Amino acid sequence: MTTRSRDRWRRTWREFRSRSLAVAGLVIVVTVIVVGAFATIDSYLFDAELITTLYYDPNNPQFVPLQEPSVDHPFGTDSLGRDVLARTIYGAKISIQVGVTAVTIAATIGSIMGILAGYAGGYVEMAIMRFVDVMLGFPALVLAIGVVAVLGFSLQNVIIALGFVYVPQFARIGRSTAISVAEEEYIDAARAMGYSDTHIVFREVLPNSISPLLVQASLLMAFAIIAEASLSFLGLGARPPTATWGQMVASGSDYLEQAPWLSIVPGLAIFLTVLGFNLVGDGLRDALDPRESSERRF
Amino acid sequence: MKRGFLRYVTIRILQTIPVLVGISMVVFVIIHFAPGDPVVNRLGIQATEENIQELRRAYGLDQPLYIQYLEWLSGILRGDFGRSLTQGGRPVADLIRSRLPATLFLAVSSLFVSVVIALPAGVLSAVKKNTLTDYGVSVGALSGVSIPNFWLGLILILLLARILGVLPAGNYVSPAERPIAALEHVVLPAITVGTAYAALLTRQTRSAVLDNLDTDNVRMAKSKGLAPRRILTHHVLKQSLLPVITVAGLQFGYMLSATVVVEQVFAWPGLGRLIWLAVRQQDYPTVQGTVLVIAFIFVMVNLAVDLAYSYLDPRVSAA
Amino acid sequence: MPDEGTNSWLTPDRRRFLAGLGAGVGTGLAGCTGGDGTSTEDPGSTDGGGGNADRPTSVSVGIANGGWDLIPGLDTDFDSNKVYTLIYDNVVNLDPDGAVVPELATDWEQESETQFVFTLEEGVTFHNGSEFTAADVKYTYEWFGNNENPRKNYVEPVEDVVVEDDYTVRFDLSDPYGPFLYKVHAVMWPLSEEALDEHGEDYNQNPVGTGPYELTSWDSGNKAVLEKYDDYWKDDLPQIDEIEFRILPEDSTKVTQLETGSVDLVDRILPNQTQRIENAENVDLLTKPGVSVGRVDFNTDVEPLSDRRVRRALAWATDKQQIVDVVLTGFAEPATSVVPNSSPAYNDDVSDFDHPNGDPDRATELLSEAGYEDLSLEFLVPTRDRHENQASLLQSMFGEVGVDVTIRTMEGNAFFSTETDGDYEVAISNFTWFGDPDTLLYLFHADGLNLWNIDNQELNDLLDEQRRTVDRDERGALMDEIQTIIYEEAYSIFTYYPQRIQGLNTRIQGFEQYPNGSFRSLDGARVSE
């Protein structure tokens, strides 16, 4: 990294830190990621032994169903007799996994496409941008539902679907930064010095695209998490016994009056997590460019 | 100017065509790769090789992909969306037609709710920039986009329909038949869909008003000693409405996505439930048709907003 | 959102198949969907309180699917028969206990093992005015032989149908066939040749039967109206003038409409919605043993499951009572046999595995005796709440006896074909069947659908024998024996018999519940003001 960009990051962080809402968002995001990471490690490496030892097994229906929240079960038990807190913790795993992987896929494919379009221009650009226009012609969630309908209902397919539908957002950003960077004088200088296109793209264009991509990634993370929850709520996401927040809200909705906590708790978890990512995204954008107005695209 | 506008309209409409064609291709290709052979599925377990080939020919499935696409597309253009695999072979176009009113009614009501919330909130927030009010509105707006709509819907049902019993929990009533009851029934779903949308519009209104508060016109009006209220209504609001409308149009897809989910919560018999049921039953022709229609609506709304914008703001068509 | 395990795998592929057929029939519809297609309120059913005796009585019924095949026997969905059983009569009927009773046939006699003679009711007319005679029965039989339909094999044992006179018809079978009368019930709903010829492609909108009601309007995907047939042959029936079918595909909507009184009768209510019905003022909750059985299939081609002791040990490990209480919130009975408890053929003697609670200790013991201490198995589960919930409970129950379970979920159709292909270890699902138990039992024949990959010679022989046995008691004894073997070999664990749950507005009297949810008894029901 050049000194120039290191300085800028330092300045950004200072800006970011001065915004209390952004910091609050960061705290939420870090908390959810830590919880999600714990659940991920526990489930893949220890077969849920850790959480079972420390607390309760999230997937084992071992208690009296529909217990009210108590000291023993702070969020009560669900209709099958599983601890709701344990399942909420494991739900973080799915939300974070989907958010991170889907957004990474979309960001990688999208920014490569966008940078390529912006840098190469001509027919390449036209083809890519027409494709982006077409993709943006679909409401994101509706397209994701269509993709999942064909691929089948599973966690993996939700990730693929969301990774696919968020490509255009990144492609647009990639393209616009590529174009603006390509117009800079130092690119011409680099070219004049005989650097290859690959070198220029990787050394100059990409680093300069990172901050807008980062902002977009954070905001889309919020969206991917809501979208995953919506798909799960509709029964089109990861299937039981896998605990996902959306599906917990859905199955709790049968007991809305009898046991409202079943829906309220996982819904709050979604809300706070999404709010966290939104706050971080907003804060990051303002910190990167404090003058920019707060218009957003979804 | 008039001629310029007409030219712009023509160009925009022409530009929309390749997008629509592209959308139809994406939908066709996605569904084409659905698992399972539709012919084998139709014939059931007694399908013989001979029957399969025969039916394949009958359905034109032995043709190259692009021919199949063109035939499908020409069907769509004639209003033939194929037939549902699960609903007794009912034409998909019929199904969509019977569900469309409910979705449009919900979408329009939600739009109304969100505008009623967003305009005052956004203006207030801009006028009182950097005060506690502004801060509160911003946090509220951010919460609004972060709240999962299906969950909000359930909470509203629990509080207002089940516990307090003041409003019905959704349950569509046709506005053409019983307008008053229809409005009563649409309140909760419309708030649910409208909340996130209101949040988006609030932010947009705020920044549009802020931009316009800063123009020469306004400064001039101020220097002339016009009342602040008058300046706001006469100069700022009028100017701010344009970008707000644009964003409302651009984000309409978000609204359509939201209705798909919220219809499920409120048992609302619209396109969202149609697509949900079709997805659950692997009724691909219905999924295909519904996704296509929703995307079409979205593109058309965008086009309409774009044209309205250019009509209201001559600078666009001149460019 | 939960939905019922409607995906009885006996039919899904046929449903698809039928969709193709239905496609030809629905053509005339596009033009007649005038007006707003989605109203959900019925002005007719909200009573103003006036005691006008002449006012036509109307009942409105909520059903899930809107696309019907109104040629009886052509249907593969769960709702067509709810409509056509009111439009047609059949030659013989099933009563609510599943026994064969007279309908258009006043009587029948077995002249030999392969000859059935039916005496038909006189003075019966079709809705188009033509008289019903033995020739119509023969025509209906031929229709099923000549046209593409999913129940062609039902008429295969019949060699010929002979019209002896206008009111006497004889069925000649090629071989003695135990399930014959049930097959007659399933497809012999006399059709009018004249009407089929007249309406051709549009027949589905103009069905003609001899039944208590005529279809008078059908608004695609929204509602259909049946009106009383004035010349119905049964005296003083039907009493209700009009039956409106309202299509409500969503479970919760159905219940809401019932609560608000805009529909009067709803079938297939989910156990978790019953509370709402019980709280509603003018609605009765009706329950009755149903026609379904929850099951856990073992693939005997898979190593440890080929061992009878392992399968039995897993049966011991299963607490059926808990499944009934938790998954079906008590609206079910713990199951034993493959035949549902509502069937006359149900063998109520089979019981073992410390029914219904199971015994994990005994299961552990049996597993270690068999030499399997660290088993791991994979459940294949369709994406339905009920099955997935049961899978979760079983995972925990099996875990308790040291069997490690992973769960693989799959969409209904994919599930069905995967299980049929034998690409599974343990599969969780349910059977739904009302009619002759042969259909269920013969699945266990090596030549049947045989999901379990078994070849039990004793079972094969008994299954073949019951098919040939026409004497009811003899056949009953054979079927008891078959059920015992299936149970004790534990090819499947049968976990629950769900109840048929319906909701009925209290203003309707004289409605009788059928295990399969039929609305046929509306023909004798009344509306009280």
Tab-separated table of N, CA and C in Angstrom, chain A residues 72-173:
chain	number	residue	atom	x	y	z
A	72	ASP	N	-33.554	-20.340	33.250
A	72	ASP	CA	-32.967	-21.497	32.593
A	72	ASP	C	-32.935	-21.325	31.074
A	73	HIS	N	-34.016	-20.825	30.539
A	73	HIS	CA	-34.111	-20.572	29.097
A	73	HIS	C	-34.497	-19.109	28.904
A	74	PRO	N	-33.522	-18.223	28.789
A	74	PRO	CA	-33.831	-16.782	28.752
A	74	PRO	C	-34.825	-16.399	27.656
A	75	PHE	N	-34.814	-17.127	26.544
A	75	PHE	CA	-35.762	-16.820	25.471
A	75	PHE	C	-36.792	-17.927	25.302
A	76	GLY	N	-36.937	-18.765	26.314
A	76	GLY	CA	-37.937	-19.819	26.252
A	76	GLY	C	-37.528	-20.986	25.360
A	77	THR	N	-38.508	-21.857	25.091
A	77	THR	CA	-38.257	-22.997	24.201
A	77	THR	C	-39.271	-22.953	23.063
A	78	ASP	N	-38.915	-23.575	21.941
A	78	ASP	CA	-39.799	-23.508	20.775
A	78	ASP	C	-40.812	-24.656	20.756
A	79	SER	N	-41.540	-24.757	19.669
A	79	SER	CA	-42.641	-25.720	19.632
A	79	SER	C	-42.169	-27.169	19.678
A	80	LEU	N	-40.900	-27.401	19.369
A	80	LEU	CA	-40.399	-28.771	19.456
A	80	LEU	C	-39.673	-29.019	20.776
A	81	GLY	N	-39.447	-27.968	21.542
A	81	GLY	CA	-38.744	-28.130	22.800
A	81	GLY	C	-37.244	-27.897	22.665
A	82	ARG	N	-36.850	-26.939	21.821
A	82	ARG	CA	-35.444	-26.569	21.695
A	82	ARG	C	-35.244	-25.194	22.310
A	83	ASP	N	-34.057	-24.962	22.818
A	83	ASP	CA	-33.793	-23.697	23.470
A	83	ASP	C	-33.677	-22.583	22.425
A	84	VAL	N	-34.451	-21.523	22.600
A	84	VAL	CA	-34.500	-20.472	21.584
A	84	VAL	C	-33.207	-19.652	21.557
A	85	LEU	N	-32.604	-19.424	22.741
A	85	LEU	CA	-31.340	-18.676	22.755
A	85	LEU	C	-30.258	-19.430	21.975
A	86	ALA	N	-30.161	-20.724	22.236
A	86	ALA	CA	-29.138	-21.512	21.536
A	86	ALA	C	-29.361	-21.461	20.027
A	87	ARG	N	-30.617	-21.519	19.630
A	87	ARG	CA	-30.914	-21.465	18.195
A	87	ARG	C	-30.658	-20.082	17.618
A	88	THR	N	-30.918	-19.048	18.417
A	88	THR	CA	-30.632	-17.695	17.940
A	88	THR	C	-29.136	-17.520	17.721
A	89	ILE	N	-28.339	-18.082	18.636
A	89	ILE	CA	-26.880	-18.009	18.473
A	89	ILE	C	-26.464	-18.720	17.179
A	90	TYR	N	-27.037	-19.892	16.957
A	90	TYR	CA	-26.691	-20.615	15.740
A	90	TYR	C	-27.248	-19.932	14.486
A	91	GLY	N	-28.326	-19.186	14.662
A	91	GLY	CA	-28.880	-18.439	13.527
A	91	GLY	C	-27.902	-17.384	13.022
A	92	ALA	N	-27.115	-16.813	13.957
A	92	ALA	CA	-26.120	-15.804	13.565
A	92	ALA	C	-25.152	-16.398	12.555
A	93	LYS	N	-24.846	-17.655	12.748
A	93	LYS	CA	-23.924	-18.342	11.840
A	93	LYS	C	-24.426	-18.260	10.398
A	94	ILE	N	-25.698	-18.587	10.212
A	94	ILE	CA	-26.253	-18.601	8.861
A	94	ILE	C	-26.275	-17.191	8.270
A	95	SER	N	-26.751	-16.222	9.078
A	95	SER	CA	-26.839	-14.859	8.563
A	95	SER	C	-25.479	-14.350	8.130
A	96	ILE	N	-24.481	-14.553	8.977
A	96	ILE	CA	-23.144	-14.054	8.661
A	96	ILE	C	-22.560	-14.808	7.464
A	97	GLN	N	-22.728	-16.122	7.485
A	97	GLN	CA	-22.204	-16.913	6.357
A	97	GLN	C	-22.790	-16.443	5.034
A	98	VAL	N	-24.107	-16.319	5.015
A	98	VAL	CA	-24.757	-15.904	3.770
A	98	VAL	C	-24.314	-14.499	3.397
A	99	GLY	N	-24.362	-13.587	4.386
A	99	GLY	CA	-23.980	-12.209	4.100
A	99	GLY	C	-22.582	-12.138	3.527
A	100	VAL	N	-21.634	-12.719	4.224
A	100	VAL	CA	-20.232	-12.604	3.808
A	100	VAL	C	-19.997	-13.290	2.462
A	101	THR	N	-20.444	-14.529	2.324
A	101	THR	CA	-20.128	-15.235	1.074
A	101	THR	C	-20.878	-14.640	-0.123
A	102	ALA	N	-22.150	-14.350	0.065
A	102	ALA	CA	-22.901	-13.811	-1.081
A	102	ALA	C	-22.311	-12.476	-1.521
A	103	VAL	N	-22.019	-11.603	-0.544
A	103	VAL	CA	-21.490	-10.303	-0.909
A	103	VAL	C	-20.085	-10.440	-1.511
A	104	THR	N	-19.288	-11.361	-0.999
A	104	THR	CA	-17.964	-11.565	-1.571
A	104	THR	C	-18.067	-12.035	-3.020
A	105	ILE	N	-18.951	-12.979	-3.250
A	105	ILE	CA	-19.134	-13.461	-4.628
A	105	ILE	C	-19.555	-12.310	-5.533
A	106	ALA	N	-20.605	-11.581	-5.083
A	106	ALA	CA	-21.106	-10.487	-5.909
A	106	ALA	C	-20.036	-9.430	-6.118
A	107	ALA	N	-19.293	-9.118	-5.051
A	107	ALA	CA	-18.276	-8.066	-5.156
A	107	ALA	C	-17.163	-8.488	-6.110
A	108	THR	N	-16.751	-9.742	-6.014
A	108	THR	CA	-15.661	-10.201	-6.874
A	108	THR	C	-16.085	-10.166	-8.334
A	109	ILE	N	-17.182	-10.856	-8.613
A	109	ILE	CA	-17.632	-10.918	-10.004
A	109	ILE	C	-17.994	-9.524	-10.510
A	110	GLY	N	-18.771	-8.806	-9.686
A	110	GLY	CA	-19.257	-7.501	-10.098
A	110	GLY	C	-18.136	-6.516	-10.345
A	111	SER	N	-17.162	-6.451	-9.423
A	111	SER	CA	-16.142	-5.422	-9.637
A	111	SER	C	-15.219	-5.800	-10.782
A	112	ILE	N	-14.953	-7.075	-10.973
A	112	ILE	CA	-14.150	-7.462	-12.136
A	112	ILE	C	-14.863	-7.030	-13.416
A	113	MET	N	-16.174	-7.357	-13.461
A	113	MET	CA	-16.944	-6.973	-14.648
A	113	MET	C	-16.925	-5.462	-14.842
A	114	GLY	N	-17.146	-4.745	-13.743
A	114	GLY	CA	-17.241	-3.288	-13.831
A	114	GLY	C	-15.930	-2.652	-14.247
A	115	ILE	N	-14.853	-3.094	-13.619
A	115	ILE	CA	-13.548	-2.518	-13.943
A	115	ILE	C	-13.200	-2.820	-15.401
A	116	LEU	N	-13.489	-4.049	-15.783
A	116	LEU	CA	-13.244	-4.442	-17.165
A	116	LEU	C	-14.006	-3.527	-18.119
A	117	ALA	N	-15.291	-3.318	-17.794
A	117	ALA	CA	-16.116	-2.478	-18.650
A	117	ALA	C	-15.553	-1.068	-18.721
A	118	GLY	N	-15.261	-0.522	-17.549
A	118	GLY	CA	-14.804	0.858	-17.501
A	118	GLY	C	-13.448	1.032	-18.152
A	119	TYR	N	-12.597	0.047	-17.993
A	119	TYR	CA	-11.238	0.171	-18.484
A	119	TYR	C	-11.142	-0.145	-19.974
A	120	ALA	N	-11.886	-1.196	-20.364
A	120	ALA	CA	-11.776	-1.617	-21.770
A	120	ALA	C	-12.634	-0.759	-22.698
A	121	GLY	N	-13.798	-0.352	-22.213
A	121	GLY	CA	-14.683	0.446	-23.050
A	121	GLY	C	-15.201	-0.331	-24.244
A	122	GLY	N	-15.750	0.380	-25.208
A	122	GLY	CA	-16.189	-0.229	-26.471
A	122	GLY	C	-17.265	-1.274	-26.307
A	123	TYR	N	-17.156	-2.326	-27.108
A	123	TYR	CA	-18.171	-3.368	-27.095
A	123	TYR	C	-18.216	-4.110	-25.778
A	124	VAL	N	-17.048	-4.317	-25.196
A	124	VAL	CA	-16.992	-5.021	-23.907
A	124	VAL	C	-17.857	-4.269	-22.902
A	125	GLU	N	-17.612	-2.976	-22.859
A	125	GLU	CA	-18.373	-2.165	-21.918
A	125	GLU	C	-19.865	-2.226	-22.213
A	126	MET	N	-20.185	-2.128	-23.498
A	126	MET	CA	-21.594	-2.116	-23.842
A	126	MET	C	-22.267	-3.430	-23.429
A	127	ALA	N	-21.619	-4.533	-23.763
A	127	ALA	CA	-22.198	-5.841	-23.435
A	127	ALA	C	-22.394	-5.966	-21.927
A	128	ILE	N	-21.356	-5.617	-21.193
A	128	ILE	CA	-21.442	-5.785	-19.736
A	128	ILE	C	-22.529	-4.876	-19.154
A	129	MET	N	-22.541	-3.635	-19.604
A	129	MET	CA	-23.500	-2.719	-19.007
A	129	MET	C	-24.947	-3.025	-19.408
A	130	ARG	N	-25.142	-3.583	-20.617
A	130	ARG	CA	-26.505	-3.999	-20.983
A	130	ARG	C	-26.952	-5.125	-20.062
A	131	PHE	N	-26.016	-6.046	-19.805
A	131	PHE	CA	-26.331	-7.150	-18.902
A	131	PHE	C	-26.714	-6.606	-17.518
A	132	VAL	N	-25.948	-5.623	-17.069
A	132	VAL	CA	-26.237	-5.013	-15.771
A	132	VAL	C	-27.628	-4.367	-15.780
A	133	ASP	N	-27.943	-3.678	-16.864
A	133	ASP	CA	-29.269	-3.065	-16.961
A	133	ASP	C	-30.379	-4.099	-16.850
A	134	VAL	N	-30.153	-5.204	-17.539
A	134	VAL	CA	-31.161	-6.261	-17.505
A	134	VAL	C	-31.330	-6.786	-16.085
A	135	MET	N	-30.203	-7.033	-15.426
A	135	MET	CA	-30.268	-7.547	-14.056
A	135	MET	C	-30.990	-6.559	-13.141
A	136	LEU	N	-30.730	-5.282	-13.359
A	136	LEU	CA	-31.372	-4.277	-12.511
A	136	LEU	C	-32.847	-4.115	-12.841
A	137	GLY	N	-33.270	-4.741	-13.929
A	137	GLY	CA	-34.681	-4.720	-14.279
A	137	GLY	C	-35.511	-5.650	-13.403
A	138	PHE	N	-34.842	-6.473	-12.618
A	138	PHE	CA	-35.566	-7.359	-11.705
A	138	PHE	C	-35.497	-6.799	-10.294
A	139	PRO	N	-36.612	-6.808	-9.584
A	139	PRO	CA	-36.499	-6.576	-8.146
A	139	PRO	C	-35.617	-7.694	-7.567
A	140	ALA	N	-34.619	-7.315	-6.773
A	140	ALA	CA	-33.589	-8.280	-6.365
A	140	ALA	C	-34.173	-9.548	-5.738
A	141	LEU	N	-35.082	-9.359	-4.800
A	141	LEU	CA	-35.572	-10.534	-4.088
A	141	LEU	C	-36.384	-11.448	-5.005
A	142	VAL	N	-37.112	-10.851	-5.926
A	142	VAL	CA	-37.918	-11.651	-6.849
A	142	VAL	C	-37.007	-12.500	-7.737
A	143	LEU	N	-35.909	-11.887	-8.202
A	143	LEU	CA	-34.961	-12.660	-9.001
A	143	LEU	C	-34.353	-13.787	-8.158
A	144	ALA	N	-34.014	-13.452	-6.911
A	144	ALA	CA	-33.438	-14.477	-6.033
A	144	ALA	C	-34.421	-15.621	-5.830
A	145	ILE	N	-35.701	-15.299	-5.674
A	145	ILE	CA	-36.715	-16.347	-5.507
A	145	ILE	C	-36.756	-17.229	-6.752
A	146	GLY	N	-36.682	-16.593	-7.925
A	146	GLY	CA	-36.671	-17.354	-9.165
A	146	GLY	C	-35.489	-18.309	-9.237
A	147	VAL	N	-34.326	-17.812	-8.837
A	147	VAL	CA	-33.124	-18.646	-8.896
A	147	VAL	C	-33.247	-19.812	-7.917
A	148	VAL	N	-33.692	-19.509	-6.699
A	148	VAL	CA	-33.835	-20.565	-5.699
A	148	VAL	C	-34.886	-21.583	-6.131
A	149	ALA	N	-35.936	-21.103	-6.801
A	149	ALA	CA	-36.987	-22.013	-7.260
A	149	ALA	C	-36.393	-23.093	-8.145
A	150	VAL	N	-35.420	-22.706	-8.955
A	150	VAL	CA	-34.837	-23.648	-9.893
A	150	VAL	C	-33.771	-24.507	-9.226
A	151	LEU	N	-32.943	-23.872	-8.402
A	151	LEU	CA	-31.832	-24.615	-7.810
A	151	LEU	C	-32.275	-25.496	-6.645
A	152	GLY	N	-33.367	-25.135	-6.015
A	152	GLY	CA	-33.811	-25.880	-4.835
A	152	GLY	C	-33.565	-25.078	-3.579
A	153	PHE	N	-34.267	-25.470	-2.509
A	153	PHE	CA	-34.186	-24.701	-1.268
A	153	PHE	C	-33.043	-25.213	-0.412
A	154	SER	N	-31.962	-24.452	-0.352
A	154	SER	CA	-30.899	-24.815	0.573
A	154	SER	C	-30.054	-23.589	0.820
A	155	LEU	N	-29.246	-23.674	1.865
A	155	LEU	CA	-28.367	-22.577	2.232
A	155	LEU	C	-27.461	-22.200	1.061
A	156	GLN	N	-26.860	-23.227	0.488
A	156	GLN	CA	-25.917	-23.017	-0.602
A	156	GLN	C	-26.571	-22.280	-1.767
A	157	ASN	N	-27.803	-22.674	-2.085
A	157	ASN	CA	-28.467	-22.049	-3.214
A	157	ASN	C	-28.894	-20.620	-2.926
A	158	VAL	N	-29.201	-20.351	-1.658
A	158	VAL	CA	-29.509	-18.971	-1.283
A	158	VAL	C	-28.270	-18.114	-1.494
A	159	ILE	N	-27.118	-18.641	-1.108
A	159	ILE	CA	-25.864	-17.898	-1.289
A	159	ILE	C	-25.618	-17.636	-2.774
A	160	ILE	N	-25.794	-18.665	-3.580
A	160	ILE	CA	-25.592	-18.504	-5.024
A	160	ILE	C	-26.551	-17.459	-5.579
A	161	ALA	N	-27.823	-17.577	-5.199
A	161	ALA	CA	-28.830	-16.660	-5.731
A	161	ALA	C	-28.511	-15.220	-5.354
A	162	LEU	N	-28.187	-14.992	-4.085
A	162	LEU	CA	-27.915	-13.618	-3.658
A	162	LEU	C	-26.606	-13.123	-4.253
A	163	GLY	N	-25.626	-14.008	-4.345
A	163	GLY	CA	-24.366	-13.618	-4.970
A	163	GLY	C	-24.585	-13.178	-6.405
A	164	PHE	N	-25.516	-13.818	-7.058
A	164	PHE	CA	-25.833	-13.509	-8.448
A	164	PHE	C	-26.582	-12.181	-8.565
A	165	VAL	N	-27.604	-11.983	-7.729
A	165	VAL	CA	-28.456	-10.813	-7.940
A	165	VAL	C	-27.784	-9.503	-7.531
A	166	TYR	N	-26.737	-9.561	-6.710
A	166	TYR	CA	-26.108	-8.309	-6.306
A	166	TYR	C	-24.906	-7.935	-7.166
A	167	VAL	N	-24.649	-8.736	-8.186
A	167	VAL	CA	-23.540	-8.423	-9.099
A	167	VAL	C	-23.629	-7.014	-9.706
A	168	PRO	N	-24.794	-6.618	-10.224
A	168	PRO	CA	-24.848	-5.325	-10.933
A	168	PRO	C	-24.452	-4.136	-10.065
A	169	GLN	N	-24.840	-4.163	-8.786
A	169	GLN	CA	-24.501	-3.035	-7.916
A	169	GLN	C	-22.993	-2.814	-7.907
A	170	PHE	N	-22.256	-3.922	-7.813
A	170	PHE	CA	-20.795	-3.790	-7.767
A	170	PHE	C	-20.229	-3.436	-9.137
A	171	ALA	N	-20.859	-3.985	-10.170
A	171	ALA	CA	-20.363	-3.700	-11.512
A	171	ALA	C	-20.438	-2.206	-11.801
A	172	ARG	N	-21.528	-1.592	-11.389
A	172	ARG	CA	-21.674	-0.156	-11.628
A	172	ARG	C	-20.575	0.645	-10.944
A	173	ILE	N	-20.348	0.301	-9.673
A	173	ILE	CA	-19.315	1.037	-8.939
A	173	ILE	C	-17.948	0.800	-9.546
